Amino acid sequence: MRLTSDSVVTVALHHGRELVFTLSGSNFVPRNPDQGLLEKKGNGWEYLSADNERLVFDNDGRLLRQTTTALGTRYLAYTANGINVDDEAGNRLTFSEDGKHQPTSLRTPDGQVTYSYDSRRLTAVTRSNGEGSLTRRYHYEDSRNGSLLTGITDERGVRYASWHYDNQGRAISSEHATGAEKISLSHHGGYSTRVTNEYGKQAIYYFQVVNGSRRIVAIEGEPSPNCPSSNSTFTYDERGLLTSKRDNNGNLTTYQYSARGLETSRTEAAGTAQARTITTDWHPTLFLPVQVSEPGRITRYQYDAEGRKTGETVTTR
């Protein structure tokens, strides 16, 4: 996490996505309400994601604790040599870093992982244990932009993935070894992209900027396993939340949301005699449903203070 200014905080997630929170009154507000909650607490910060992952940071933005309902809590401690990560069962991972805070090694009870870099890019990851070592290599062969990942060679020495880009750094193709599962993309003015799959089937995606983010508003093309939503249209509210979806059979689904950006009502086959509405009531502080009402039944959920489900009851009606 980093404090960009006194009024802007950026939270970086494990998959690389960055969420920007801006001070509004006494609260830090995300660009989109479904991006979670960020609070200043004492000498640190606490972030709660829409998936109920809880991250606790110190005042300098260093992660101290991560809690998920599936994996429990992991604790991070910073030393002169790196970072120790301990779970509730007493297992430990130890990271070492270089001067750029890039991980150089990871020690686990089962072995060690070593990370290699050139001046600014990850070039290899080597996993070793008592029986030997295996290395995966990363390639950056685009002469126009050396930061673009163009390929991966696996531990067998086989190049199993390749990517190509246009002059703007946008991906235009992706494929596995021997051209398997090749996807080609053709970009048109930033608001539409034609995608061709390995079977030659094409779909065109149309975009619109809503609340600062690009959203898909229509997909045209022949349905396929890789694109079952072809010939569909989508609408959004001013927050960028999906309000309606019409599929390739003409079926309309509509959505409503709470102030927190959580779905409170979904109507399938809207506008027909077969319309079916599902409503959801949410926990007041966690991103967890406490009641889901469907035609014919109501499901209620109970949780402990950490958000772990402790009970579920179903009532027919």
Coordinates of C-alpha atoms in Angstrom, one line a residue:
M1 CA 0.0 0.0 0.0
R2 CA 1.3 3.5 -0.7
L3 CA 0.1 7.0 0.3
T4 CA 0.2 8.8 -3.1
S5 CA -0.7 12.1 -1.3
D6 CA -2.5 13.2 1.8
S7 CA -5.8 12.4 0.1
V8 CA -5.0 9.5 -2.2
V9 CA -4.1 5.9 -1.2
T10 CA -3.3 3.1 -3.5
V11 CA -3.7 -0.6 -2.5
A12 CA -1.8 -3.1 -4.6
L13 CA -3.3 -6.6 -4.6
H14 CA -1.4 -9.9 -5.0
H15 CA -2.4 -10.4 -8.6
G16 CA -1.1 -6.9 -9.6
R17 CA -4.3 -4.9 -9.6
E18 CA -4.1 -1.5 -8.0
L19 CA -7.1 0.1 -6.3
V20 CA -7.1 3.9 -5.7
F21 CA -9.0 5.4 -2.7
T22 CA -9.6 9.1 -2.5
L23 CA -10.4 11.1 0.7
S24 CA -14.0 12.3 0.8
G25 CA -14.9 14.0 4.0
S26 CA -13.4 11.6 6.7
N27 CA -13.6 8.5 4.5
F28 CA -11.4 7.0 1.8
V29 CA -13.7 6.1 -1.1
P30 CA -12.8 3.8 -4.0
R31 CA -13.5 4.6 -7.6
N32 CA -16.0 1.8 -7.8
P33 CA -18.0 0.7 -4.7
D34 CA -17.3 -3.0 -5.3
Q35 CA -13.6 -2.5 -4.8
G36 CA -13.8 -2.8 -1.0
L37 CA -13.3 -0.6 2.0
L38 CA -10.2 1.1 3.3
E39 CA -10.0 2.6 6.8
K40 CA -7.3 4.5 8.8
K41 CA -7.0 2.7 12.1
G42 CA -4.6 3.9 14.8
N43 CA -1.0 3.6 13.5
G44 CA -2.0 1.8 10.3
W45 CA -4.6 0.9 7.7
E46 CA -7.1 -1.9 7.1
Y47 CA -8.5 -3.0 3.8
L48 CA -11.5 -5.3 3.3
S49 CA -12.1 -6.7 -0.2
A50 CA -15.4 -7.7 -1.7
D51 CA -14.2 -11.3 -1.3
N52 CA -13.7 -10.7 2.4
E53 CA -10.0 -10.7 2.3
R54 CA -8.7 -8.5 5.1
L55 CA -5.3 -6.8 4.8
V56 CA -3.7 -4.8 7.7
F57 CA -0.9 -2.4 6.9
D58 CA 1.4 -0.3 9.1
N59 CA 1.7 3.5 8.7
D60 CA 4.4 3.0 6.1
G61 CA 2.2 0.9 3.9
R62 CA 3.9 -2.5 4.8
L63 CA 1.5 -5.5 4.9
L64 CA 1.4 -6.9 8.5
R65 CA -1.5 -9.3 8.3
Q66 CA -3.6 -11.1 5.7
T67 CA -6.8 -12.9 6.7
T68 CA -9.1 -14.9 4.4
T69 CA -12.0 -17.2 5.3
A70 CA -10.4 -20.1 3.5
L71 CA -6.8 -19.9 4.7
G72 CA -7.1 -18.1 8.0
T73 CA -4.5 -15.5 9.0
R74 CA -0.9 -15.0 7.9
Y75 CA 1.4 -12.7 9.8
L76 CA 4.3 -10.8 8.2
A77 CA 7.5 -9.7 10.1
Y78 CA 10.2 -7.6 8.6
T79 CA 13.8 -8.1 9.4
A80 CA 17.1 -6.8 8.1
N81 CA 17.4 -9.8 5.8
G82 CA 13.9 -10.0 4.5
I83 CA 10.3 -11.0 5.4
N84 CA 9.0 -13.9 7.5
V85 CA 5.5 -15.1 6.8
D86 CA 3.9 -17.3 9.5
D87 CA 0.4 -19.0 9.4
E88 CA -1.7 -20.0 12.3
A89 CA -0.3 -23.6 12.1
G90 CA 3.2 -22.4 12.7
N91 CA 4.4 -22.8 9.1
R92 CA 6.9 -20.2 7.9
L93 CA 8.0 -18.8 4.6
T94 CA 11.0 -16.5 4.4
F95 CA 11.6 -14.0 1.6
S96 CA 14.9 -12.2 0.9
E97 CA 14.9 -9.0 -1.1
D98 CA 17.3 -6.9 -3.1
G99 CA 17.6 -3.1 -2.8
K100 CA 14.6 -2.6 -5.1
H101 CA 12.4 -4.7 -2.8
Q102 CA 12.3 -7.4 -5.4
P103 CA 12.2 -11.0 -3.9
T104 CA 15.5 -12.8 -4.6
S105 CA 14.7 -16.0 -2.7
L106 CA 11.9 -17.8 -0.9
R107 CA 12.6 -20.5 1.6
T108 CA 9.9 -23.0 2.5
P109 CA 9.8 -26.2 4.6
D110 CA 10.0 -28.1 1.3
G111 CA 12.8 -26.3 -0.5
Q112 CA 13.8 -22.9 -2.0
V113 CA 12.7 -20.7 -4.8
T114 CA 15.3 -18.3 -6.4
Y115 CA 14.3 -15.3 -8.5
S116 CA 16.7 -13.8 -11.1
Y117 CA 16.5 -10.4 -12.8
D118 CA 18.3 -8.3 -15.3
S119 CA 18.4 -4.6 -14.8
R120 CA 14.6 -4.3 -14.4
R121 CA 12.9 -7.5 -15.3
L122 CA 12.2 -11.0 -13.9
T123 CA 14.2 -13.4 -16.1
A124 CA 14.0 -16.8 -14.3
V125 CA 12.5 -18.6 -11.4
T126 CA 14.4 -21.7 -10.0
R127 CA 12.8 -24.2 -7.7
S128 CA 15.1 -26.5 -5.8
N129 CA 14.9 -29.2 -3.2
G130 CA 17.1 -32.1 -2.0
E131 CA 16.6 -33.9 -5.3
G132 CA 17.6 -31.1 -7.8
S133 CA 16.3 -27.9 -9.3
L134 CA 14.0 -26.8 -12.1
T135 CA 14.1 -23.4 -13.9
R136 CA 11.3 -21.4 -15.7
R137 CA 12.5 -18.6 -17.9
Y138 CA 10.8 -15.4 -19.0
H139 CA 11.5 -13.6 -22.4
Y140 CA 11.2 -10.0 -23.4
E141 CA 12.0 -9.9 -27.1
D142 CA 10.0 -6.9 -28.3
S143 CA 12.6 -4.3 -29.5
R144 CA 10.0 -1.5 -29.2
N145 CA 9.2 -2.1 -25.5
G146 CA 11.6 -4.2 -23.5
S147 CA 9.2 -4.5 -20.5
L148 CA 6.6 -6.5 -22.4
L149 CA 6.6 -10.3 -21.7
T150 CA 6.8 -12.1 -25.0
G151 CA 7.3 -15.7 -23.9
I152 CA 7.8 -18.3 -21.1
T153 CA 10.0 -21.4 -21.4
D154 CA 9.0 -24.1 -18.9
E155 CA 11.1 -26.3 -16.7
R156 CA 11.5 -28.9 -19.5
G157 CA 13.1 -26.3 -21.8
V158 CA 9.9 -26.0 -23.9
R159 CA 8.6 -22.6 -24.8
Y160 CA 5.0 -23.1 -23.9
A161 CA 3.6 -19.6 -24.2
S162 CA 4.2 -16.6 -26.5
W163 CA 2.6 -13.1 -26.8
H164 CA 2.9 -10.4 -29.5
Y165 CA 2.0 -6.7 -29.2
D166 CA 1.2 -3.7 -31.4
N167 CA 3.0 -0.3 -31.5
Q168 CA 0.9 0.8 -28.5
G169 CA 1.9 -2.1 -26.3
R170 CA -1.5 -3.8 -26.7
A171 CA -1.5 -7.6 -27.0
I172 CA -2.4 -8.8 -30.5
S173 CA -1.9 -12.5 -30.1
S174 CA -1.5 -15.3 -27.5
E175 CA -0.6 -18.9 -28.1
H176 CA 0.9 -22.0 -26.5
A177 CA 3.5 -24.3 -27.9
T178 CA 3.1 -25.2 -31.7
G179 CA 0.4 -22.6 -32.0
A180 CA -2.1 -24.3 -29.8
E181 CA -5.1 -22.3 -28.4
K182 CA -4.0 -19.2 -30.5
I183 CA -6.0 -16.1 -29.9
S184 CA -5.6 -13.0 -32.2
L185 CA -6.8 -9.5 -31.4
S186 CA -7.3 -6.5 -33.6
H187 CA -7.9 -3.2 -31.9
H188 CA -10.0 -0.4 -33.5
G189 CA -9.8 3.0 -32.0
G190 CA -9.8 1.9 -28.4
Y191 CA -13.5 1.2 -28.3
S192 CA -13.7 -2.1 -30.1
T193 CA -11.6 -5.2 -30.4
R194 CA -12.0 -8.1 -32.8
V195 CA -11.0 -11.5 -31.3
T196 CA -10.3 -14.6 -33.4
N197 CA -9.9 -17.9 -31.7
E198 CA -8.0 -21.0 -32.7
Y199 CA -10.9 -22.3 -34.8
G200 CA -11.2 -19.0 -36.8
K201 CA -14.4 -17.9 -35.1
Q202 CA -14.6 -14.1 -34.5
A203 CA -16.2 -11.9 -32.0
I204 CA -16.2 -8.1 -31.7
Y205 CA -16.1 -6.5 -28.3
Y206 CA -17.4 -3.0 -28.0
F207 CA -16.4 -0.8 -25.0
Q208 CA -17.5 2.4 -23.3
V209 CA -15.8 4.3 -20.5
V210 CA -18.0 4.4 -17.4
N211 CA -16.8 6.1 -14.2
G212 CA -13.2 6.1 -15.5
S213 CA -13.1 2.4 -16.5
R214 CA -13.8 0.7 -19.8
R215 CA -16.8 -1.6 -19.8
I216 CA -18.0 -4.1 -22.4
V217 CA -21.3 -2.8 -23.8
A218 CA -21.8 -5.4 -26.6
I219 CA -20.4 -8.6 -28.1
E220 CA -21.1 -9.5 -31.7
G221 CA -20.1 -12.8 -33.2
E222 CA -20.7 -16.5 -33.4
P223 CA -21.0 -18.2 -30.0
S224 CA -18.3 -20.7 -29.1
P225 CA -16.9 -22.4 -26.0
N226 CA -14.4 -19.5 -25.6
C227 CA -17.1 -16.8 -26.1
P228 CA -20.6 -18.1 -25.0
S229 CA -21.8 -14.5 -24.6
S230 CA -21.6 -13.5 -28.2
N231 CA -24.4 -11.3 -29.5
S232 CA -25.0 -9.9 -26.0
T233 CA -25.5 -6.4 -24.8
F234 CA -24.8 -4.8 -21.4
T235 CA -25.7 -1.5 -19.6
Y236 CA -24.3 0.1 -16.5
D237 CA -25.1 2.7 -13.9
E238 CA -23.0 5.8 -13.3
R239 CA -20.8 3.8 -10.9
G240 CA -19.9 1.3 -13.5
L241 CA -22.1 -1.5 -12.1
L242 CA -23.9 -3.8 -14.5
T243 CA -27.6 -3.0 -14.6
S244 CA -28.8 -5.2 -17.5
K245 CA -27.6 -8.0 -19.7
R246 CA -29.4 -9.3 -22.8
D247 CA -28.0 -12.6 -24.1
N248 CA -27.9 -14.0 -27.7
N249 CA -31.4 -15.6 -27.2
G250 CA -32.9 -12.2 -26.3
N251 CA -33.2 -13.0 -22.6
L252 CA -33.0 -9.9 -20.3
T253 CA -31.5 -9.9 -16.8
T254 CA -31.7 -6.8 -14.7
Y255 CA -29.7 -5.9 -11.6
Q256 CA -30.0 -3.5 -8.6
Y257 CA -27.4 -2.6 -6.0
S258 CA -26.9 -1.2 -2.5
A259 CA -24.9 2.0 -1.8
R260 CA -22.0 -0.4 -1.1
G261 CA -22.2 -1.7 -4.7
L262 CA -23.6 -5.1 -3.6
E263 CA -26.2 -6.8 -5.7
T264 CA -29.6 -6.6 -3.9
S265 CA -31.9 -7.7 -6.7
R266 CA -31.5 -9.8 -9.9
T267 CA -34.5 -10.4 -12.2
E268 CA -34.0 -13.1 -14.8
A269 CA -36.2 -13.2 -18.0
A270 CA -37.3 -9.7 -17.0
G271 CA -40.4 -8.4 -18.8
T272 CA -41.8 -11.9 -19.4
A273 CA -44.3 -14.2 -17.7
Q274 CA -41.3 -16.3 -16.7
A275 CA -39.6 -13.5 -14.8
R276 CA -37.7 -14.7 -11.7
T277 CA -36.4 -12.3 -9.1
I278 CA -33.7 -13.1 -6.5
T279 CA -33.1 -10.6 -3.7
T280 CA -30.1 -10.5 -1.3
D281 CA -29.6 -8.9 2.1
W282 CA -26.0 -8.3 3.2
H283 CA -24.1 -8.3 6.4
P284 CA -23.8 -4.7 7.6
T285 CA -20.0 -4.6 7.6
L286 CA -18.7 -7.7 5.8
F287 CA -19.2 -8.5 2.1
L288 CA -21.3 -11.5 2.9
P289 CA -25.0 -12.4 2.2
V290 CA -27.2 -13.0 5.3
Q291 CA -30.4 -13.8 3.3
V292 CA -31.1 -14.8 -0.3
S293 CA -34.7 -14.9 -1.3
E294 CA -35.7 -16.9 -4.4
P295 CA -39.1 -18.0 -5.7
G296 CA -40.0 -20.9 -3.5
R297 CA -37.3 -20.6 -0.8
I298 CA -35.3 -18.4 1.5
T299 CA -31.7 -19.2 2.5
R300 CA -30.3 -17.6 5.7
Y301 CA -26.6 -17.6 6.6
Q302 CA -24.7 -17.0 9.9
Y303 CA -21.1 -16.1 10.4
D304 CA -18.6 -15.6 13.1
A305 CA -16.7 -12.3 13.7
E306 CA -14.0 -13.3 11.2
G307 CA -16.6 -13.9 8.4
R308 CA -16.5 -17.7 8.6
K309 CA -19.9 -19.3 7.9
T310 CA -21.3 -21.0 11.0
G311 CA -24.7 -21.9 9.9
E312 CA -27.2 -22.0 7.0
T313 CA -31.0 -22.6 7.0
V314 CA -33.3 -23.0 4.1
T315 CA -37.0 -22.3 4.4
T316 CA -39.5 -23.2 1.6
R317 CA -42.4 -20.9 0.8

